[in-house]
Amino acid sequence: MMMKTCPASCSLVFGLTLMFGIAAHADDMKSRLLAAGGTAATADRFHEFAELDFKLPEDGAVCKIVAPKKAAAGNPWVWRARFWGHEPAFDIAMLEHGYHIVYCDVVELWGAPKAVERWNQFYALAQKIGLGPKPVLEGMSRGGTYIFNWAKANPTKVTAIYGDNPLLDLRAFPNGTPEVRAMRKQCLDSYGITEAQLPDFKGSPVDGLEGLVAAKVPVFLVLGMKDDVVPIVQHADVLESRYKALGGSVTRWEKPDSGHHPHGLHPVAPLVDAVLKAARSVDG
């Protein structure tokens, strides 16, 4: 049987329907934010999804929420720590599964207590506007410091942790080029510690993992095995060894020929499937 082709008007109608649907969803999100005491928000687009940009009421930090076209039950979300929009395959896939993608700027706070406190404020706002109680945390590179330190402070509020070549031990922070040395100083300053205090510092993501293990939070790692910026043996391997020794679950995907970049798992389906399975376990 011959299939009829859709005239140009069909595409136009579909496009307008999508556009007005996105606008309506953004307006609803704006209303919920304002009702929760948030600031005025502006609508944008993240690929083919509605994005809302606004500021955290407490200190004006930049925040973003991207909504799926149809939210899964309970309004689940992925909380991305850093490098918004970089290697978005995982984020797009999770949006297609009904998850929101969320961002709250803690740039250059390196997972220090001030970053954790800001995320605590955002989490409280997220609960007021109806997002789910247990986000999936996503962190690439230095984003690892944010997701693990917030999770350790809030172990019962996390579904799973996805770290992508994550920086996890401040004692192994690179100390090479002038640019990297400047970042190292910025990191230590954010924690209020000195180089002399660093060897005895116990506030890195690899430290104090007992609460996360007790809460049965699974960890997923995507690793470029030739990373010479955040070497696997000094960061991911240390965390995995400690986490498993405590009885925790760690799953890793290795990219044998990749360095620190590019981030992401390609194809991304195995990671997405593992995260969704973890979420079903929490919901069950």
mmCIF file of C-alpha atoms in Angstrom:
data_model
loop_
_atom_site.group_PDB
_atom_site.id
_atom_site.type_symbol
_atom_site.label_atom_id
_atom_site.label_comp_id
_atom_site.label_asym_id
_atom_site.label_seq_id
_atom_site.Cartn_x
_atom_site.Cartn_y
_atom_site.Cartn_z
ATOM 1 C CA MET A 1 0.000 0.000 0.000
ATOM 2 C CA MET A 2 1.316 3.408 -0.927
ATOM 3 C CA MET A 3 1.931 5.734 2.067
ATOM 4 C CA LYS A 4 0.648 9.276 1.799
ATOM 5 C CA THR A 5 3.204 11.981 2.336
ATOM 6 C CA CYS A 6 2.509 14.710 4.822
ATOM 7 C CA PRO A 7 2.225 18.145 3.205
ATOM 8 C CA ALA A 8 4.278 21.069 4.434
ATOM 9 C CA SER A 9 1.291 22.213 6.472
ATOM 10 C CA CYS A 10 1.596 19.068 8.646
ATOM 11 C CA SER A 11 5.157 19.962 9.573
ATOM 12 C CA LEU A 12 4.095 23.517 10.295
ATOM 13 C CA VAL A 13 1.270 22.377 12.581
ATOM 14 C CA PHE A 14 3.584 19.960 14.408
ATOM 15 C CA GLY A 15 6.216 22.661 14.832
ATOM 16 C CA LEU A 16 3.725 25.174 16.182
ATOM 17 C CA THR A 17 2.237 22.582 18.543
ATOM 18 C CA LEU A 18 5.703 21.782 19.888
ATOM 19 C CA MET A 19 6.582 25.462 20.217
ATOM 20 C CA PHE A 20 3.404 26.360 22.115
ATOM 21 C CA GLY A 21 3.736 23.237 24.272
ATOM 22 C CA ILE A 22 7.252 24.250 25.293
ATOM 23 C CA ALA A 23 6.112 27.809 26.011
ATOM 24 C CA ALA A 24 3.206 26.584 28.149
ATOM 25 C CA HIS A 25 5.467 24.278 30.133
ATOM 26 C CA ALA A 26 7.965 27.097 30.691
ATOM 27 C CA ASP A 27 5.164 29.349 31.933
ATOM 28 C CA ASP A 28 4.034 26.657 34.375
ATOM 29 C CA MET A 29 7.574 26.274 35.672
ATOM 30 C CA LYS A 30 7.880 30.053 36.041
ATOM 31 C CA SER A 31 4.703 30.117 38.101
ATOM 32 C CA ARG A 32 5.898 27.341 40.382
ATOM 33 C CA LEU A 33 9.239 29.082 40.894
ATOM 34 C CA LEU A 34 7.607 32.378 41.803
ATOM 35 C CA ALA A 35 5.171 30.639 44.144
ATOM 36 C CA ALA A 36 8.137 28.992 45.883
ATOM 37 C CA GLY A 37 9.863 32.328 46.432
ATOM 38 C CA GLY A 38 12.160 32.103 43.419
ATOM 39 C CA THR A 39 13.200 34.951 41.166
ATOM 40 C CA ALA A 40 11.853 35.854 37.754
ATOM 41 C CA ALA A 41 12.882 33.337 35.096
ATOM 42 C CA THR A 42 13.478 33.458 31.365
ATOM 43 C CA ALA A 43 12.650 30.714 28.868
ATOM 44 C CA ASP A 44 15.256 29.187 26.579
ATOM 45 C CA ARG A 45 15.855 25.943 24.706
ATOM 46 C CA PHE A 46 18.199 23.022 25.395
ATOM 47 C CA HIS A 47 18.288 21.110 22.143
ATOM 48 C CA GLU A 48 14.569 20.355 21.653
ATOM 49 C CA PHE A 49 13.533 20.798 25.257
ATOM 50 C CA ALA A 50 12.251 23.712 27.314
ATOM 51 C CA GLU A 51 14.893 25.382 29.475
ATOM 52 C CA LEU A 52 14.207 27.827 32.273
ATOM 53 C CA ASP A 53 17.004 30.138 33.471
ATOM 54 C CA PHE A 54 16.756 31.903 36.826
ATOM 55 C CA LYS A 55 18.752 32.892 39.892
ATOM 56 C CA LEU A 56 18.893 31.330 43.322
ATOM 57 C CA PRO A 57 17.031 33.644 45.724
ATOM 58 C CA GLU A 58 19.644 33.425 48.481
ATOM 59 C CA ASP A 59 22.715 34.611 46.563
ATOM 60 C CA GLY A 60 21.849 35.094 42.899
ATOM 61 C CA ALA A 61 23.635 31.981 41.627
ATOM 62 C CA VAL A 62 22.716 31.059 38.049
ATOM 63 C CA CYS A 63 20.343 28.085 37.817
ATOM 64 C CA LYS A 64 18.774 26.111 34.974
ATOM 65 C CA ILE A 65 16.013 23.550 34.690
ATOM 66 C CA VAL A 66 15.382 21.674 31.441
ATOM 67 C CA ALA A 67 12.049 19.881 31.293
ATOM 68 C CA PRO A 68 11.281 16.684 29.406
ATOM 69 C CA LYS A 69 8.429 16.726 26.925
ATOM 70 C CA LYS A 70 6.598 14.374 29.272
ATOM 71 C CA ALA A 71 7.841 14.001 32.825
ATOM 72 C CA ALA A 72 8.209 10.529 34.302
ATOM 73 C CA ALA A 73 6.272 9.711 37.454
ATOM 74 C CA GLY A 74 7.588 11.613 40.439
ATOM 75 C CA ASN A 75 9.404 14.283 38.357
ATOM 76 C CA PRO A 76 12.868 12.665 38.557
ATOM 77 C CA TRP A 77 15.930 14.740 37.720
ATOM 78 C CA VAL A 78 19.608 14.690 36.884
ATOM 79 C CA TRP A 79 21.659 17.299 38.732
ATOM 80 C CA ARG A 80 24.595 18.332 36.576
ATOM 81 C CA ALA A 81 27.493 19.844 38.483
ATOM 82 C CA ARG A 82 29.639 21.532 35.885
ATOM 83 C CA PHE A 83 30.334 22.290 32.204
ATOM 84 C CA TRP A 84 26.718 22.876 31.212
ATOM 85 C CA GLY A 85 25.918 21.493 27.778
ATOM 86 C CA HIS A 86 29.247 19.716 27.269
ATOM 87 C CA GLU A 87 28.894 16.204 25.796
ATOM 88 C CA PRO A 88 25.107 16.193 26.327
ATOM 89 C CA ALA A 89 24.304 12.648 25.126
ATOM 90 C CA PHE A 90 23.518 11.395 28.645
ATOM 91 C CA ASP A 91 21.413 14.459 29.468
ATOM 92 C CA ILE A 92 19.404 14.206 26.249
ATOM 93 C CA ALA A 93 18.821 10.495 26.753
ATOM 94 C CA MET A 94 17.582 11.069 30.291
ATOM 95 C CA LEU A 95 15.275 13.865 29.075
ATOM 96 C CA GLU A 96 13.822 11.395 26.607
ATOM 97 C CA HIS A 97 13.143 9.085 29.555
ATOM 98 C CA GLY A 98 11.187 11.820 31.331
ATOM 99 C CA TYR A 99 13.919 13.237 33.582
ATOM 100 C CA HIS A 100 14.553 16.922 34.161
ATOM 101 C CA ILE A 101 18.141 18.184 33.799
ATOM 102 C CA VAL A 102 19.125 20.716 36.425
ATOM 103 C CA TYR A 103 22.078 23.018 37.086
ATOM 104 C CA CYS A 104 23.005 25.322 39.977
ATOM 105 C CA ASP A 105 26.223 27.298 39.539
ATOM 106 C CA VAL A 106 28.955 26.480 42.044
ATOM 107 C CA VAL A 107 31.758 27.248 39.606
ATOM 108 C CA GLU A 108 35.233 27.252 41.139
ATOM 109 C CA LEU A 109 34.030 26.347 44.626
ATOM 110 C CA TRP A 110 35.448 22.825 44.147
ATOM 111 C CA GLY A 111 32.910 21.021 46.322
ATOM 112 C CA ALA A 112 33.876 23.044 49.397
ATOM 113 C CA PRO A 113 31.357 23.672 52.215
ATOM 114 C CA LYS A 114 30.096 26.844 50.523
ATOM 115 C CA ALA A 115 29.240 24.816 47.410
ATOM 116 C CA VAL A 116 27.448 22.190 49.500
ATOM 117 C CA GLU A 117 25.447 24.888 51.287
ATOM 118 C CA ARG A 118 24.409 26.522 48.002
ATOM 119 C CA TRP A 119 23.283 23.177 46.662
ATOM 120 C CA ASN A 120 21.357 22.588 49.887
ATOM 121 C CA GLN A 121 19.502 25.835 49.195
ATOM 122 C CA PHE A 122 18.791 24.804 45.630
ATOM 123 C CA TYR A 123 17.636 21.360 46.708
ATOM 124 C CA ALA A 124 15.123 22.954 49.088
ATOM 125 C CA LEU A 125 13.810 25.072 46.202
ATOM 126 C CA ALA A 126 13.662 22.001 43.938
ATOM 127 C CA GLN A 127 11.438 20.272 46.490
ATOM 128 C CA LYS A 128 9.111 23.275 46.654
ATOM 129 C CA ILE A 129 8.572 23.269 42.886
ATOM 130 C CA GLY A 130 7.865 19.553 42.774
ATOM 131 C CA LEU A 131 11.039 17.846 41.581
ATOM 132 C CA GLY A 132 11.670 14.372 42.961
ATOM 133 C CA PRO A 133 13.373 13.781 46.324
ATOM 134 C CA LYS A 134 16.417 11.855 45.027
ATOM 135 C CA PRO A 135 18.275 13.273 42.019
ATOM 136 C CA VAL A 136 20.898 11.473 39.963
ATOM 137 C CA LEU A 137 24.164 13.407 40.336
ATOM 138 C CA GLU A 138 26.373 13.963 37.275
ATOM 139 C CA GLY A 139 29.894 15.395 37.399
ATOM 140 C CA MET A 140 32.642 15.631 34.803
ATOM 141 C CA SER A 141 36.246 16.365 35.794
ATOM 142 C CA ARG A 142 36.224 18.854 38.708
ATOM 143 C CA GLY A 143 32.463 18.310 38.804
ATOM 144 C CA GLY A 144 33.321 15.175 40.745
ATOM 145 C CA THR A 145 34.172 17.273 43.780
ATOM 146 C CA TYR A 146 30.674 18.775 43.886
ATOM 147 C CA ILE A 147 28.628 15.647 43.388
ATOM 148 C CA PHE A 148 30.465 13.461 45.873
ATOM 149 C CA ASN A 149 30.790 16.065 48.617
ATOM 150 C CA TRP A 150 27.119 17.049 48.355
ATOM 151 C CA ALA A 151 26.111 13.389 48.284
ATOM 152 C CA LYS A 152 28.195 12.646 51.383
ATOM 153 C CA ALA A 153 26.438 15.498 53.183
ATOM 154 C CA ASN A 154 23.023 14.263 51.929
ATOM 155 C CA PRO A 155 23.330 10.497 51.384
ATOM 156 C CA THR A 156 19.606 9.754 51.696
ATOM 157 C CA LYS A 157 18.737 12.300 48.990
ATOM 158 C CA VAL A 158 20.617 10.657 46.114
ATOM 159 C CA THR A 159 19.529 7.990 43.624
ATOM 160 C CA ALA A 160 22.921 7.415 41.987
ATOM 161 C CA ILE A 161 26.206 9.160 41.199
ATOM 162 C CA TYR A 162 27.727 9.364 37.718
ATOM 163 C CA GLY A 163 31.338 10.576 37.658
ATOM 164 C CA ASP A 164 33.153 11.119 34.348
ATOM 165 C CA ASN A 165 36.945 11.212 34.750
ATOM 166 C CA PRO A 166 36.193 12.900 38.076
ATOM 167 C CA LEU A 167 38.614 14.796 40.298
ATOM 168 C CA LEU A 168 38.211 13.015 43.638
ATOM 169 C CA ASP A 169 41.310 13.530 45.786
ATOM 170 C CA LEU A 170 42.532 17.058 46.431
ATOM 171 C CA ARG A 171 45.833 15.652 47.649
ATOM 172 C CA ALA A 172 46.416 14.467 44.075
ATOM 173 C CA PHE A 173 45.386 17.775 42.503
ATOM 174 C CA PRO A 174 47.609 18.467 39.467
ATOM 175 C CA ASN A 175 50.396 21.008 40.036
ATOM 176 C CA GLY A 176 51.860 21.622 36.591
ATOM 177 C CA THR A 177 51.291 24.612 34.321
ATOM 178 C CA PRO A 178 50.732 28.135 35.696
ATOM 179 C CA GLU A 179 47.045 27.789 34.821
ATOM 180 C CA VAL A 180 46.744 24.539 36.757
ATOM 181 C CA ARG A 181 48.694 25.951 39.705
ATOM 182 C CA ALA A 182 46.244 28.858 39.811
ATOM 183 C CA MET A 183 43.314 26.431 39.885
ATOM 184 C CA ARG A 184 45.028 24.443 42.637
ATOM 185 C CA LYS A 185 45.392 27.579 44.763
ATOM 186 C CA GLN A 186 41.787 28.539 44.056
ATOM 187 C CA CYS A 187 40.685 25.080 45.167
ATOM 188 C CA LEU A 188 42.660 25.165 48.405
ATOM 189 C CA ASP A 189 41.467 28.703 49.134
ATOM 190 C CA SER A 190 37.848 27.608 48.726
ATOM 191 C CA TYR A 191 38.412 25.036 51.497
ATOM 192 C CA GLY A 192 40.457 27.425 53.617
ATOM 193 C CA ILE A 193 43.506 25.162 53.706
ATOM 194 C CA THR A 194 47.150 25.632 52.798
ATOM 195 C CA GLU A 195 49.628 23.484 50.912
ATOM 196 C CA ALA A 196 51.169 22.539 54.254
ATOM 197 C CA GLN A 197 47.796 21.276 55.523
ATOM 198 C CA LEU A 198 46.887 19.393 52.347
ATOM 199 C CA PRO A 199 48.615 16.045 53.121
ATOM 200 C CA ASP A 200 46.488 15.614 56.253
ATOM 201 C CA PHE A 201 43.250 16.962 54.699
ATOM 202 C CA LYS A 202 40.291 14.578 55.041
ATOM 203 C CA GLY A 203 37.587 16.458 53.116
ATOM 204 C CA SER A 204 38.175 15.101 49.611
ATOM 205 C CA PRO A 205 35.449 13.141 47.803
ATOM 206 C CA VAL A 206 37.394 9.907 48.437
ATOM 207 C CA ASP A 207 37.145 10.461 52.208
ATOM 208 C CA GLY A 208 34.240 9.663 54.524
ATOM 209 C CA LEU A 209 32.239 7.411 52.212
ATOM 210 C CA GLU A 210 30.542 5.359 54.923
ATOM 211 C CA GLY A 211 27.234 7.260 54.808
ATOM 212 C CA LEU A 212 26.865 6.866 51.057
ATOM 213 C CA VAL A 213 27.523 3.145 51.274
ATOM 214 C CA ALA A 214 25.040 2.797 54.137
ATOM 215 C CA ALA A 215 22.440 4.581 51.973
ATOM 216 C CA LYS A 216 23.187 2.083 49.158
ATOM 217 C CA VAL A 217 23.961 4.781 46.597
ATOM 218 C CA PRO A 218 25.436 3.165 43.458
ATOM 219 C CA VAL A 219 28.394 4.851 41.759
ATOM 220 C CA PHE A 220 28.904 4.819 37.997
ATOM 221 C CA LEU A 221 32.245 5.843 36.496
ATOM 222 C CA VAL A 222 33.114 6.590 32.862
ATOM 223 C CA LEU A 223 36.890 6.663 32.494
ATOM 224 C CA GLY A 224 39.357 7.593 29.789
ATOM 225 C CA MET A 225 42.201 5.313 30.845
ATOM 226 C CA LYS A 226 44.951 7.512 29.397
ATOM 227 C CA ASP A 227 43.920 10.524 31.479
ATOM 228 C CA ASP A 228 47.069 12.436 32.408
ATOM 229 C CA VAL A 229 45.155 15.409 33.871
ATOM 230 C CA VAL A 230 43.194 13.527 36.558
ATOM 231 C CA PRO A 231 44.983 10.147 36.559
ATOM 232 C CA ILE A 232 42.639 7.233 37.161
ATOM 233 C CA VAL A 233 45.029 5.527 39.578
ATOM 234 C CA GLN A 234 45.041 8.582 41.871
ATOM 235 C CA HIS A 235 41.344 9.367 41.736
ATOM 236 C CA ALA A 236 38.746 6.918 40.399
ATOM 237 C CA ASP A 237 40.706 3.832 41.426
ATOM 238 C CA VAL A 238 41.113 5.125 44.971
ATOM 239 C CA LEU A 239 37.421 5.882 45.316
ATOM 240 C CA GLU A 240 36.372 2.562 43.814
ATOM 241 C CA SER A 241 38.691 0.605 46.101
ATOM 242 C CA ARG A 242 37.475 2.371 49.227
ATOM 243 C CA TYR A 243 33.813 2.228 48.232
ATOM 244 C CA LYS A 244 33.885 -1.474 47.487
ATOM 245 C CA ALA A 245 35.855 -2.198 50.665
ATOM 246 C CA LEU A 246 32.955 -0.644 52.586
ATOM 247 C CA GLY A 247 30.464 -2.801 50.694
ATOM 248 C CA GLY A 248 29.370 -0.202 48.129
ATOM 249 C CA SER A 249 28.490 -0.704 44.470
ATOM 250 C CA VAL A 250 30.739 0.741 41.731
ATOM 251 C CA THR A 251 30.286 0.132 38.001
ATOM 252 C CA ARG A 252 32.846 1.466 35.534
ATOM 253 C CA TRP A 253 33.118 1.795 31.796
ATOM 254 C CA GLU A 254 36.677 2.101 30.533
ATOM 255 C CA LYS A 255 37.743 3.889 27.345
ATOM 256 C CA PRO A 256 41.214 2.392 26.771
ATOM 257 C CA ASP A 257 42.434 4.890 24.183
ATOM 258 C CA SER A 258 40.899 8.070 25.656
ATOM 259 C CA GLY A 259 42.494 10.680 27.876
ATOM 260 C CA HIS A 260 40.730 13.237 30.053
ATOM 261 C CA HIS A 261 38.773 14.248 26.952
ATOM 262 C CA PRO A 262 36.418 13.557 25.364
ATOM 263 C CA HIS A 263 34.018 13.016 28.250
ATOM 264 C CA GLY A 264 30.936 10.847 27.929
ATOM 265 C CA LEU A 265 30.159 7.272 27.008
ATOM 266 C CA HIS A 266 29.425 6.544 23.354
ATOM 267 C CA PRO A 267 27.036 4.889 22.820
ATOM 268 C CA VAL A 268 25.492 6.107 26.034
ATOM 269 C CA ALA A 269 22.772 3.433 26.357
ATOM 270 C CA PRO A 270 24.610 1.147 28.855
ATOM 271 C CA LEU A 271 25.075 4.034 31.282
ATOM 272 C CA VAL A 272 21.493 5.229 30.875
ATOM 273 C CA ASP A 273 20.143 1.703 31.382
ATOM 274 C CA ALA A 274 22.219 1.270 34.555
ATOM 275 C CA VAL A 275 21.027 4.580 36.001
ATOM 276 C CA LEU A 276 17.381 3.823 35.200
ATOM 277 C CA LYS A 277 17.728 0.404 36.812
ATOM 278 C CA ALA A 278 19.159 2.041 39.936
ATOM 279 C CA ALA A 279 16.238 4.465 39.983
ATOM 280 C CA ARG A 280 13.716 1.625 39.711
ATOM 281 C CA SER A 281 15.405 -0.050 42.668
ATOM 282 C CA VAL A 282 14.974 3.133 44.719
ATOM 283 C CA ASP A 283 11.345 3.505 43.673
ATOM 284 C CA GLY A 284 10.654 -0.141 44.428
#
